[in-house]
Tab-separated table of C-alpha atoms in Angstrom:
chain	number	residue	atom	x	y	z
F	1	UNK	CA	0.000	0.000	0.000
F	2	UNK	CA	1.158	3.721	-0.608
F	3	UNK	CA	2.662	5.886	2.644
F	4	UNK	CA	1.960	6.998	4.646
F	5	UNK	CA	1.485	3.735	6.749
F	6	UNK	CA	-0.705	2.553	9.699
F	7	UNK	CA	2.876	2.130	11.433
F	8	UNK	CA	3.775	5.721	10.843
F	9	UNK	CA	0.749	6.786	12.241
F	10	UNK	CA	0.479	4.929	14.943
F	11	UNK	CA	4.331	6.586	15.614
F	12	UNK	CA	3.034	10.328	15.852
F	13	UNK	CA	0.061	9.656	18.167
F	14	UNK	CA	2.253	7.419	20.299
F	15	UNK	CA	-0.242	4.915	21.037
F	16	UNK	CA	-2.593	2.624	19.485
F	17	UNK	CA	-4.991	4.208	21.763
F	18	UNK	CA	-4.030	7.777	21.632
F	19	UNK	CA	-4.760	7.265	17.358
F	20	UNK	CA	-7.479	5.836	17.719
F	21	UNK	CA	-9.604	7.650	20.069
F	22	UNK	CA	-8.907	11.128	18.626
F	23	UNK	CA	-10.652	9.622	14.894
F	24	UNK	CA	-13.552	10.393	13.475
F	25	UNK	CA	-13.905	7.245	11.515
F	26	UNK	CA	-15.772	6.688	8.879
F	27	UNK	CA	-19.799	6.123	8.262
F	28	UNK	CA	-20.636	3.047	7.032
F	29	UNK	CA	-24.332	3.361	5.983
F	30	UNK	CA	-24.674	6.089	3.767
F	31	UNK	CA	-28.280	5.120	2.885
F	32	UNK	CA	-31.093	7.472	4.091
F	33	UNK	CA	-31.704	8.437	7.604
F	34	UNK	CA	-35.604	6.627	6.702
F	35	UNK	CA	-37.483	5.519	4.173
F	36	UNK	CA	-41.110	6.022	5.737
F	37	UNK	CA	-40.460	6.301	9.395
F	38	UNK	CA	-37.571	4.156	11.336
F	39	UNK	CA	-39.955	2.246	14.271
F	40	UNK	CA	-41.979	1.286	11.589
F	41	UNK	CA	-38.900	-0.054	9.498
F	42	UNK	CA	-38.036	-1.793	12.802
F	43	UNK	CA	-41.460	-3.644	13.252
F	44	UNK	CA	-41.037	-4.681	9.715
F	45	UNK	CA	-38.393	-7.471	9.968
F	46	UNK	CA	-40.149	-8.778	13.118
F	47	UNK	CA	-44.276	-8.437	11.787
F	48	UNK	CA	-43.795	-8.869	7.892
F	49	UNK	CA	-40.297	-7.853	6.074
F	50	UNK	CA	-37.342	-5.710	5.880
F	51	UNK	CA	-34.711	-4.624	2.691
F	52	UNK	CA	-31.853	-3.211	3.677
F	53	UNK	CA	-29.305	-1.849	0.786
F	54	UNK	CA	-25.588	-3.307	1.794
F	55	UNK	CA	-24.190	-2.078	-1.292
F	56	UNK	CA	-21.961	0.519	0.232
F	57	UNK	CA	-20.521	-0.854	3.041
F	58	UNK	CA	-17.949	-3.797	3.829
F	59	UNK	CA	-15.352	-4.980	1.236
F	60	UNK	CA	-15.430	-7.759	-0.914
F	61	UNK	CA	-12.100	-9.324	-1.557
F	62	UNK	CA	-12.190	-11.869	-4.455
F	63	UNK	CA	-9.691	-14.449	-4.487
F	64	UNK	CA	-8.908	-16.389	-7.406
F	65	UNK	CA	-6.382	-18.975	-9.045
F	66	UNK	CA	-5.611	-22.746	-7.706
F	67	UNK	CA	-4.152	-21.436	-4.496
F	68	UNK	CA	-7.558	-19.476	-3.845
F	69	UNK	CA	-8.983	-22.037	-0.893
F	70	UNK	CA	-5.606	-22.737	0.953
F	71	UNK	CA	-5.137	-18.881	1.803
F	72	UNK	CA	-8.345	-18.899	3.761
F	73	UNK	CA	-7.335	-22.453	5.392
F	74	UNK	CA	-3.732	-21.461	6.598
F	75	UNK	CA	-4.957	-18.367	8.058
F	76	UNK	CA	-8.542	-19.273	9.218
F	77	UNK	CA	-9.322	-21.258	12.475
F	78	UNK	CA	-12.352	-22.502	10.531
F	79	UNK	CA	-12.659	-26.070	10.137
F	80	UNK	CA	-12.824	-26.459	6.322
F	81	UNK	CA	-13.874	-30.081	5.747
F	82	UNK	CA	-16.730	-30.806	3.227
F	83	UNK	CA	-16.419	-26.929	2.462
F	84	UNK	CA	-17.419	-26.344	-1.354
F	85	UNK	CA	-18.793	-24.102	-3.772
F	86	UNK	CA	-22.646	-22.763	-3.699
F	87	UNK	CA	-21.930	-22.684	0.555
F	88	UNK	CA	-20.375	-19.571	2.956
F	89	UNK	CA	-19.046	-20.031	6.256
F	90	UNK	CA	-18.227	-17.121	9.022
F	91	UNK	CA	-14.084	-16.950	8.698
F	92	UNK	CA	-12.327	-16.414	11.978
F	93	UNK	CA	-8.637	-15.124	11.682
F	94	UNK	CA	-6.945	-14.605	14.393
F	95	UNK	CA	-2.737	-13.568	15.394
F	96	UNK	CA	-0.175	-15.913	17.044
F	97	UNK	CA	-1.961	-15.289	20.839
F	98	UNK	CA	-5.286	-16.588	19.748
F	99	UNK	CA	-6.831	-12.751	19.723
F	100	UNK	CA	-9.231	-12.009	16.793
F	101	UNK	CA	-7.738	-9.953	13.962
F	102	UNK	CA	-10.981	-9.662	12.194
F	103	UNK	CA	-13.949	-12.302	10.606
F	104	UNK	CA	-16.501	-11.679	7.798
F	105	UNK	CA	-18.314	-13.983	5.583
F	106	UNK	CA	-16.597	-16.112	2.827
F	107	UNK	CA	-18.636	-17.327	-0.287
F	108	UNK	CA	-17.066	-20.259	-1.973
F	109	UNK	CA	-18.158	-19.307	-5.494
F	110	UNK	CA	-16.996	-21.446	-8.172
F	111	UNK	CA	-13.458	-23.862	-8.491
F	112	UNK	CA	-10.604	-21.512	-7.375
F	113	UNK	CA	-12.958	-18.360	-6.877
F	114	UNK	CA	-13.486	-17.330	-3.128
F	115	UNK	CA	-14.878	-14.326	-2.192
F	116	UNK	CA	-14.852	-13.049	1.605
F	117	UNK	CA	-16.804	-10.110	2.516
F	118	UNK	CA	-16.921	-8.478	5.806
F	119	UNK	CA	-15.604	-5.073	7.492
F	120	UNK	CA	-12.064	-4.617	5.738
F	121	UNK	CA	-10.259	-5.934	8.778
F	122	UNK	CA	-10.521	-9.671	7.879
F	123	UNK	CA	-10.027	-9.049	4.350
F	124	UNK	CA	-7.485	-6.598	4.213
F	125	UNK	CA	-5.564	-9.288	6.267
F	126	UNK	CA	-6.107	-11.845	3.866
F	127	UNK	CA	-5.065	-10.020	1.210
F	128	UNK	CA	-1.363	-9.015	2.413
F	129	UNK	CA	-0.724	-12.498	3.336
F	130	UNK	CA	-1.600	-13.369	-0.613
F	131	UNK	CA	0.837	-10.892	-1.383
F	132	UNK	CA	3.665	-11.481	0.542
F	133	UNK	CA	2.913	-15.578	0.593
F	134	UNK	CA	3.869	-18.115	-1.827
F	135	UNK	CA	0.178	-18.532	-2.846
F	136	UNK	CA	-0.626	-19.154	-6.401
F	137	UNK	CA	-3.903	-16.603	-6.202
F	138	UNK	CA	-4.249	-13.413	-6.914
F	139	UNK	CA	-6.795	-11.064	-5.170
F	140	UNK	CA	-9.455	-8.326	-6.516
F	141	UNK	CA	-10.412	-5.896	-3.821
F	142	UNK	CA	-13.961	-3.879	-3.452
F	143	UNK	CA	-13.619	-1.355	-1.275
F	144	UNK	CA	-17.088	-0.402	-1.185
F	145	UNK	CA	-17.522	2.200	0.900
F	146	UNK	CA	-18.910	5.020	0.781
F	147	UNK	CA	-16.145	7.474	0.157
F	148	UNK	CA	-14.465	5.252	-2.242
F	149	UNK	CA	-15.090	5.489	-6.120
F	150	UNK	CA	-18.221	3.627	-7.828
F	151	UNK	CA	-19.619	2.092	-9.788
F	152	UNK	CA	-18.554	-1.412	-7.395
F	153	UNK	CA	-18.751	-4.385	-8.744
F	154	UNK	CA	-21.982	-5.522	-7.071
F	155	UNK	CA	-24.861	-4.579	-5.349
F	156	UNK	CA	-25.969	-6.137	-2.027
F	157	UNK	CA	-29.592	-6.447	-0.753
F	158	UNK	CA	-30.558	-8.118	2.208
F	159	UNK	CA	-34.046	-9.268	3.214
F	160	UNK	CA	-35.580	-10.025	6.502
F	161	UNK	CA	-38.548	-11.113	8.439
F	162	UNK	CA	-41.414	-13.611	8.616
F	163	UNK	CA	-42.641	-13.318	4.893
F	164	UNK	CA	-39.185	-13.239	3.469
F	165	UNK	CA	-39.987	-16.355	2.010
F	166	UNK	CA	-43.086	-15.166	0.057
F	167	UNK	CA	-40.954	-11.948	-1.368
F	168	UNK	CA	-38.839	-13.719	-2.960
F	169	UNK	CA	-41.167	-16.696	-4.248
F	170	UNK	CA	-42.923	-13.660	-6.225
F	171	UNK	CA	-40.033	-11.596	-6.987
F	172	UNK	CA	-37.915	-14.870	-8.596
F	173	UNK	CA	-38.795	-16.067	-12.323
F	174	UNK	CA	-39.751	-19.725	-12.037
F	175	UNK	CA	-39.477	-21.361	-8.538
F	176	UNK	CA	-37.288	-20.728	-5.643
F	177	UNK	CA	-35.104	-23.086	-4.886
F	178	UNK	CA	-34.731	-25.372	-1.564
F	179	UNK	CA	-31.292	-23.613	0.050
F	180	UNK	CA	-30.301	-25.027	3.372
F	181	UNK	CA	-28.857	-22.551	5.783
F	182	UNK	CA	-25.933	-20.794	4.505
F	183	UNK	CA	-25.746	-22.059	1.764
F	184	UNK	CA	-26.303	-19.709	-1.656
F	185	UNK	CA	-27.852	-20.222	-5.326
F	186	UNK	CA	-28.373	-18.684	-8.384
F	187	UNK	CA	-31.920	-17.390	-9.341
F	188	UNK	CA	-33.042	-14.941	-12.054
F	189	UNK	CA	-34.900	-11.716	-10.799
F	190	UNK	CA	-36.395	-9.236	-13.786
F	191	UNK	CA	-34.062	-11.038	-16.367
F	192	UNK	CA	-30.722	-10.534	-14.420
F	193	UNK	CA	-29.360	-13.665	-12.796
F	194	UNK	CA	-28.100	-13.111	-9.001
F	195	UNK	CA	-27.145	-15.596	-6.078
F	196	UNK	CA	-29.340	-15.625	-2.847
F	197	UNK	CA	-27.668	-16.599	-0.289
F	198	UNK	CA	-29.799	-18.271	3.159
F	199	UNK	CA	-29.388	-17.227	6.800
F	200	UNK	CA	-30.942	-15.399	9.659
F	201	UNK	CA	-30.172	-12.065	10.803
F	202	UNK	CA	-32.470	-11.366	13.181
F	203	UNK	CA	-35.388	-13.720	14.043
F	204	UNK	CA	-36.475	-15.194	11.254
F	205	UNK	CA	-35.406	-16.622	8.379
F	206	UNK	CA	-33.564	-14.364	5.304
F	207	UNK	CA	-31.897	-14.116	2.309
F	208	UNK	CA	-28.732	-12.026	1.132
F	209	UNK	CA	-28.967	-10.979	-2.576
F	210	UNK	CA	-26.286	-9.830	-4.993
F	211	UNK	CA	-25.842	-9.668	-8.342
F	212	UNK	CA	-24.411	-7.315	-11.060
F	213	UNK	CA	-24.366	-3.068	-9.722
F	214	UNK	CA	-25.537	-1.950	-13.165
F	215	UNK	CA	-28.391	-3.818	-12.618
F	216	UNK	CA	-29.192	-2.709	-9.135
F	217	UNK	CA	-32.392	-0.532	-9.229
F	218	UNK	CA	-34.030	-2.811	-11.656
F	219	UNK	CA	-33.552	-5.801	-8.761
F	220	UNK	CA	-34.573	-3.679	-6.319
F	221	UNK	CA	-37.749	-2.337	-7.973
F	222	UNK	CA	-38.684	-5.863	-8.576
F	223	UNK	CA	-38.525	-6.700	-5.313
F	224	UNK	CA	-40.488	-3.968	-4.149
F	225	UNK	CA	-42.747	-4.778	-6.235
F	226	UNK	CA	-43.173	-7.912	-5.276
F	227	UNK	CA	-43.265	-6.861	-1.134
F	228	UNK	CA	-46.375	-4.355	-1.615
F	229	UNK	CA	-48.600	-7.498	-0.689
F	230	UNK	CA	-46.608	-8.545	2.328
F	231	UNK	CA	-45.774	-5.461	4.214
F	232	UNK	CA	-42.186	-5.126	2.625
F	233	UNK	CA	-40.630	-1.791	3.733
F	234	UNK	CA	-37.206	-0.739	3.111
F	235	UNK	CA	-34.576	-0.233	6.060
F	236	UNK	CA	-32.845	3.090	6.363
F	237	UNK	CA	-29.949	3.953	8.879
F	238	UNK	CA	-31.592	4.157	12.089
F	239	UNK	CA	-33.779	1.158	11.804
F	240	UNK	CA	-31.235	-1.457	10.141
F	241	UNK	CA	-28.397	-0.383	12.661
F	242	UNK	CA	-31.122	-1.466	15.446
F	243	UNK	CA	-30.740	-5.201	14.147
F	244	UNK	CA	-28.004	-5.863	16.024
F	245	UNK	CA	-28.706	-5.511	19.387
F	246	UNK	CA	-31.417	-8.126	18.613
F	247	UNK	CA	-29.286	-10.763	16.300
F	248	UNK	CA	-26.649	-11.048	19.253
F	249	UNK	CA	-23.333	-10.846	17.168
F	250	UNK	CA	-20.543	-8.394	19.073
F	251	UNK	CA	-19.731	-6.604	15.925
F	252	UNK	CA	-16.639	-4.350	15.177
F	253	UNK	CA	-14.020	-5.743	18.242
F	254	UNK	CA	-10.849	-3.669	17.632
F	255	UNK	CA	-8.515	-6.062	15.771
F	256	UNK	CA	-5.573	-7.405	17.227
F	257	UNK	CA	-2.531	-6.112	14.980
F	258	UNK	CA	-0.727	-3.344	17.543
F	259	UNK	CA	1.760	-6.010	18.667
F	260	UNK	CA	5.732	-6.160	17.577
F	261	UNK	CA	5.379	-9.273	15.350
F	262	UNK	CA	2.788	-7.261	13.015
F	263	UNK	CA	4.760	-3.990	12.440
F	264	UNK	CA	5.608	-5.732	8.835
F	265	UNK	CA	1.945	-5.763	8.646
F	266	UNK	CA	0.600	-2.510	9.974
F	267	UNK	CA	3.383	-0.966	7.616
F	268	UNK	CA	1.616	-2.225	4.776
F	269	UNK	CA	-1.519	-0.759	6.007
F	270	UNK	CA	-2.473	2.706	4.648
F	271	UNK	CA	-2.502	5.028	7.181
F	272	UNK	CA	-5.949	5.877	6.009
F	273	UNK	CA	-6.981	2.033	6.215
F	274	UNK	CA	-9.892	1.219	7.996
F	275	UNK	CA	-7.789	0.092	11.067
F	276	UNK	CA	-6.039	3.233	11.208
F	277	UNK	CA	-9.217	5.558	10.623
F	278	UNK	CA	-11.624	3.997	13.003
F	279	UNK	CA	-12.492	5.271	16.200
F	280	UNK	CA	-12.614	3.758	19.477
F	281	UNK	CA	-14.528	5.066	22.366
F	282	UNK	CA	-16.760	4.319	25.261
F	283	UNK	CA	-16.066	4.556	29.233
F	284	UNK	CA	-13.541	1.502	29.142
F	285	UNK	CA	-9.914	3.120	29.266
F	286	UNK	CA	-7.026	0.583	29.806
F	287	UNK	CA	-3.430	1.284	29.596
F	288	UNK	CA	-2.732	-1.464	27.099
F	289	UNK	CA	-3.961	-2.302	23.698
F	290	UNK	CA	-4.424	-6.101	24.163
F	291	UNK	CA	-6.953	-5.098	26.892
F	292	UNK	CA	-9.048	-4.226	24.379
F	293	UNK	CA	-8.462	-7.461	22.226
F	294	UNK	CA	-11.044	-10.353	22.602
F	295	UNK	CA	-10.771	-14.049	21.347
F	296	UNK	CA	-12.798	-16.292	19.383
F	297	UNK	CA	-14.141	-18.763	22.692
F	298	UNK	CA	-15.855	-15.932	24.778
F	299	UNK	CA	-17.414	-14.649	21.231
F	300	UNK	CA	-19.143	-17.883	21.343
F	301	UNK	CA	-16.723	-19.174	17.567
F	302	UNK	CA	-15.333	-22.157	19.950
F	303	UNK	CA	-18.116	-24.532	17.956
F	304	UNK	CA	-16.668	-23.797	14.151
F	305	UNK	CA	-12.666	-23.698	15.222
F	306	UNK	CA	-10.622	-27.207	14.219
F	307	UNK	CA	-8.461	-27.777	17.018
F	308	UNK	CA	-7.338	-30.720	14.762
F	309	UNK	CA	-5.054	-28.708	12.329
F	310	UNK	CA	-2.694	-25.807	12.942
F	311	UNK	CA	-3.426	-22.270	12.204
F	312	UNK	CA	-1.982	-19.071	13.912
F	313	UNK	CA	-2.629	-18.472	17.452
F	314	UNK	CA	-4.091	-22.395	17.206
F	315	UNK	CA	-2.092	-22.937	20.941
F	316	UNK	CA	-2.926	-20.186	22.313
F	317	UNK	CA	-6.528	-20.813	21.534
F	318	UNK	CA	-6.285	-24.331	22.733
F	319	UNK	CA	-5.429	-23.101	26.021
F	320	UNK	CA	-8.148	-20.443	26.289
F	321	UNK	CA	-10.576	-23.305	25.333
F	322	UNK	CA	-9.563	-25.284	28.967
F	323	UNK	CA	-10.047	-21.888	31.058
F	324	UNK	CA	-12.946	-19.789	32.493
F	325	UNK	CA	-14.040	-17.419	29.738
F	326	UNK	CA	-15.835	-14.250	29.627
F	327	UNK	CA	-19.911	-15.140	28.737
F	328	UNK	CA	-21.243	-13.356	25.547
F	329	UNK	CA	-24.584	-11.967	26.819
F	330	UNK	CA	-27.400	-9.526	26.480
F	331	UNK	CA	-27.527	-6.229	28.857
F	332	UNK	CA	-31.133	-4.822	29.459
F	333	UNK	CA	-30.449	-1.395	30.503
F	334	UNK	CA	-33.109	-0.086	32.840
F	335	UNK	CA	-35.337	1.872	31.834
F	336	UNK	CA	-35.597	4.681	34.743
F	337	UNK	CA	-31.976	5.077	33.841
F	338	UNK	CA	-32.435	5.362	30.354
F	339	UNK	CA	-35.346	8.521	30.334
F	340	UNK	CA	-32.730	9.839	32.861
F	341	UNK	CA	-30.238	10.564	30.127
F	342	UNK	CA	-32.787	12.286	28.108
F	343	UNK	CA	-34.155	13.870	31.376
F	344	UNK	CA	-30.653	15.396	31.658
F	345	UNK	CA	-31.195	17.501	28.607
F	346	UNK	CA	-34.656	19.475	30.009
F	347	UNK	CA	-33.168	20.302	33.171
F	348	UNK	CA	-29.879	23.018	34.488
F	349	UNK	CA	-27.011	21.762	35.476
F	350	UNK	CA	-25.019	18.020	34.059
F	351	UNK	CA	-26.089	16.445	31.181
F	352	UNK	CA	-25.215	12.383	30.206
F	353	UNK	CA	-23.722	11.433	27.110
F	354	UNK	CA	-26.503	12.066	24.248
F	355	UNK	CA	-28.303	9.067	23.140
F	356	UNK	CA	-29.317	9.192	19.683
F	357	UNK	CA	-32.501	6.672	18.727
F	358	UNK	CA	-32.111	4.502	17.643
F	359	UNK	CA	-28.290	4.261	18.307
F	360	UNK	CA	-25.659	6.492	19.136
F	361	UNK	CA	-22.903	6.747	16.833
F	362	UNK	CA	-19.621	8.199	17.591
F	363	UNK	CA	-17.138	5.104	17.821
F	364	UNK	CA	-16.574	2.081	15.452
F	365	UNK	CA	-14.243	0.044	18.341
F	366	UNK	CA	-16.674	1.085	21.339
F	367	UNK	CA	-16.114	-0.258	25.022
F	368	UNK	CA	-18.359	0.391	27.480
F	369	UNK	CA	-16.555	-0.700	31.241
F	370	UNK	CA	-19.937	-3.204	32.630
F	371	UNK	CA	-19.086	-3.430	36.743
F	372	UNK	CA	-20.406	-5.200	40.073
F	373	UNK	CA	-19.726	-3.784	43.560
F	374	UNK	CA	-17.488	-1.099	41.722
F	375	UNK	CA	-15.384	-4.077	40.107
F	376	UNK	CA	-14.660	-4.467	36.454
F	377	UNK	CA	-16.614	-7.484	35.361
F	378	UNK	CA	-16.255	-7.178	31.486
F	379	UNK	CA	-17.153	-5.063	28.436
F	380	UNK	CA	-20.485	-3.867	26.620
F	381	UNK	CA	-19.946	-3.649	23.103
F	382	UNK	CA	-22.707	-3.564	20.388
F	383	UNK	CA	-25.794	-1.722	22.006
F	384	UNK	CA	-28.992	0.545	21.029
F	385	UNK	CA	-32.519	0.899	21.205
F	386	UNK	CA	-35.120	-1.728	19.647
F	387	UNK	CA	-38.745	-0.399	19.580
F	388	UNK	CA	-39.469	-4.651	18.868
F	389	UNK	CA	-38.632	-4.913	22.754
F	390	UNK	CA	-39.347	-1.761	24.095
F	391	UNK	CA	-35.664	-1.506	25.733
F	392	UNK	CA	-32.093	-0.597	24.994
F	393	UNK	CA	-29.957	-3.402	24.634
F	394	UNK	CA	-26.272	-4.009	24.746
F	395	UNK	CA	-24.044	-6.873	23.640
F	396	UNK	CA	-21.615	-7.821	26.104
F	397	UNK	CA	-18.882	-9.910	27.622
F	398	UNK	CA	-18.897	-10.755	31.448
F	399	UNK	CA	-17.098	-12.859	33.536
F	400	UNK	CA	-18.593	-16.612	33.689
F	401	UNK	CA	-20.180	-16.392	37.430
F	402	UNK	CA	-21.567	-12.546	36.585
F	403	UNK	CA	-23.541	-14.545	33.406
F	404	UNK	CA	-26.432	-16.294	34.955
F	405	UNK	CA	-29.718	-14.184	33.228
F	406	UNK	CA	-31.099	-12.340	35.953
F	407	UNK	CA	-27.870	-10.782	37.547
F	408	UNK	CA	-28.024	-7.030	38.023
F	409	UNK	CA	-24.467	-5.415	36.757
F	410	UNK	CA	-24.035	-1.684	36.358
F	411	UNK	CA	-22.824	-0.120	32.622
F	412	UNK	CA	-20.410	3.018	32.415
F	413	UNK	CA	-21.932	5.375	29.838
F	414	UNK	CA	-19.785	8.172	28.294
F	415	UNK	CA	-16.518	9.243	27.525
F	416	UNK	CA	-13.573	9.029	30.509
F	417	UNK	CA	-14.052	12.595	32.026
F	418	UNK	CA	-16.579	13.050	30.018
F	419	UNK	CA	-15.010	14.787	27.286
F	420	UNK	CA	-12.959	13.192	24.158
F	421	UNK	CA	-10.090	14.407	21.698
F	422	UNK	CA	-13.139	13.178	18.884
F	423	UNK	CA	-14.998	16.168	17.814
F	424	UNK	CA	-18.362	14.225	17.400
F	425	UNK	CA	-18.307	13.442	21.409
F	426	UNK	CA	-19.923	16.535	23.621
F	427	UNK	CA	-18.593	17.628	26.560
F	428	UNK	CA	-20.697	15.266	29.331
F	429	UNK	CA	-21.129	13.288	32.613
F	430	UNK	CA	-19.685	9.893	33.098
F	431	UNK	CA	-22.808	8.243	34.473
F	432	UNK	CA	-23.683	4.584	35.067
F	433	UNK	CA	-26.683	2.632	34.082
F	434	UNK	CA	-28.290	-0.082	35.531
F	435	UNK	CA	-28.917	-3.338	33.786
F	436	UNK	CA	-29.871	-6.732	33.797
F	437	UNK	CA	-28.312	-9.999	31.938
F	438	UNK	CA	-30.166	-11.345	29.506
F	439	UNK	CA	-29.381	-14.235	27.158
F	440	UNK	CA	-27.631	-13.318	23.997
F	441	UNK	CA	-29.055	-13.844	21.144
F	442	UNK	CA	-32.132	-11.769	23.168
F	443	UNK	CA	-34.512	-13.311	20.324
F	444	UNK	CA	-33.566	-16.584	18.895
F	445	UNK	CA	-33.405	-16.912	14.812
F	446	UNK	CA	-35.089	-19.423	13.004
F	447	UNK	CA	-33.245	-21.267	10.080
């Protein structure tokens, strides 16, 4: 990549943290705010369906040639048996300590043609190790975001809810096709042919649709089209950034690359990558970047990783695997606490951290310090407001005996000292909030 570097950046702030939490980052949704009215949008993939436009966020790295698979099985901790074309699988990379560098979604698409699409974390590490590896591959990048050049090479529509099913029986030309969970295949929609691929977002059943960009709008009308008879709305910002506090994934952990044996690395890294760009905030403040790190067992990855092979960091997980983990669960903040940080805006005197419905945004890598009897007892990560439940939510990771659904914790909310080098953090009050541990995924998908 072209200098400056991440490395060189990382050298004038003087810390990984110092960087970081003085970004603005970047905006990955730049779809509009609404498209009728964003509780509505949010009742839609629960009550009838949901299409969200992912066309101009994540990056798609295509990997091609005879080497294409055994890039993504030296560095993944995936196992890879039976793995073949027309299926996807959630790729887990992690560095020589076991700590996640970064995971997204790979699509085996034809003999010797991968393609792995995710934040650019995973990818962008996948890519230098094609180019500095003996691989026999060569690698075709997407940046897509938003302030990077289009036309991209695909668009990327997602749909969601109970009559998913029914949209895309009438928006397909002929029948749909039986696809088993996670697994993709081609159908035809207004003439152009585009893969569907089968999962679950949020609580029921969905399908992930791309095909070629020119022929974007015409896809999307069709669909459209074919949701006016089962409540099909489209998803703007607020509402589709509200899915995740439902679905239960811990998006967006800050990757684990600030150590000496990835300088090589993070000076290939262009020190406007997305690692170097992205901002990381919330009350959790530790002196050391690897506090900040997480690993794939207390992310809940410990059922897809083959202990049976070697891959980096496949020791270091092996240990984690015997000892007592952090829990991945859901935080129900309470809701006295909650109208108290908007209460703090009517009256004189302090006011919280603003909460934006449906969900603040002011951090990519955001850490939120979750405590009992004034003790740190692990990190909320992924949280907002769902109008489905009634109740802000937060994604979280707390020690094992602090897990048990039911326990009351406390959550840090805002910025340490309430103020931040960031210029889209106010000046505030460090507050905390109560909360309550919930199971995580807070509403189970269907598949």
């Amino acid at each position: 990549m072209t200098d400056p570097s991440l490395e060189d950046a990382l050298d004038a702030a003087g810390s990984p943290m110092d960087l970081l939490r003085e970004n603005r980052g970047r905006h990955p949704y730049p779809v509009p705010s609404e498209h009728t009215n964003w509780i509505e949008e949010e009742r839609s993939w629960r009550e009838t369906c949901s299409l969200s436009d992912l066309s101009h966020h994540q990056k798609d790295l295509y990997v091609e040639g005879p080497d294409a698979l055994a890039v993504f099985v030296d560095l993944g901790a995936n196992d890879f048996e039976g793995f073949e074309p027309g299926q996807a699988k959630q790729f887990v990379a992690c560095n020589t300590d076991g700590y996640l560098i970064g995971d997204a979604i790979l699509f085996y698409l034809d003999d010797e043609r991968l393609k792995l699409t995710g934040t650019p974390i995973a990818p962008n590490w996948v890519e230098y190790n094609l180019e500095t590896g003996d691989y026999d591959a060569v690698a075709t990048a997407d940046e897509r975001y938003h302030d990077k050049d289009e036309p991209h090479r695909t668009f990327r529509y997602q749909l969601q809810g109970p009559n998913a099913l029914d949209v895309m029986r009438a928006a397909v030309e002929g029948s749909l096709p039986e696809i088993p969970f996670f697994n993709f295949d081609e159908v035809t929609i207004a003439g152009v042919d585009v893969r569907a691929l089968k999962h679950s977002m949020a609580s029921d059943v969905g399908f992930e649709i791309w095909g070629p960009w020119e022929a974007s709008e015409t896809v999307r009308k069709t669909i459209l089209d074919a949701g006016e008879d089962h409540g099909l709305r489209q998803l703007g910002e607020k509402s589709y950034k509200a899915q995740g506090s439902e679905k239960g994934w811990i998006a967006r952990p800050l990757p684990a690359i600030f150590g000496d044996e990835m300088v090589e690395y993070r000076e290939w890294l262009d020190g406007d990558s997305y690692e170097a760009s992205s901002t990381l905030g919330g009350s959790f403040a530790a002196d050391d970047v690897s506090e900040y790190y997480l690993n794939p067992i207390e992310l809940g990855y410990e059922r897809f990783v083959d202990f049976a092979r070697d891959f980096p960091g496949r020791d270091a997980l092996a240990e984690m695997a015997e000892a007592s983990q952090r829990q991945k669960v859901t935080l129900v903040w309470d809701d006295d606490d909650v109208i108290d940080l908007f209460a703090s805006l009517l009256r004189d005197g302090e006011t919280y951290k603003y909460f934006d419905l449906s969900m603040p945004y002011w951090a990519v890598f955001h850490y939120d310090e979750v405590l009992r009897g004034g003790e740190t007892v692990g990190l909320s990560k992924y949280f907002g407001y769902t109008y489905n439940e009634r109740a802000v939510l937060s994604l979280a990771l707390v020690d094992e005996e602090y897990s048990e659904p039911g326990t009351e914790v406390t959550l840090v909310w805002g910025e340490p000292g309430g103020e931040s080098p960031n210029p889209k953090v106010e000046s505030h009050t460090q507050t905390e909030i109560s909360a309550t541990v919930a199971p995580n995924p807070y509403v189970e998908a269907e598949r």
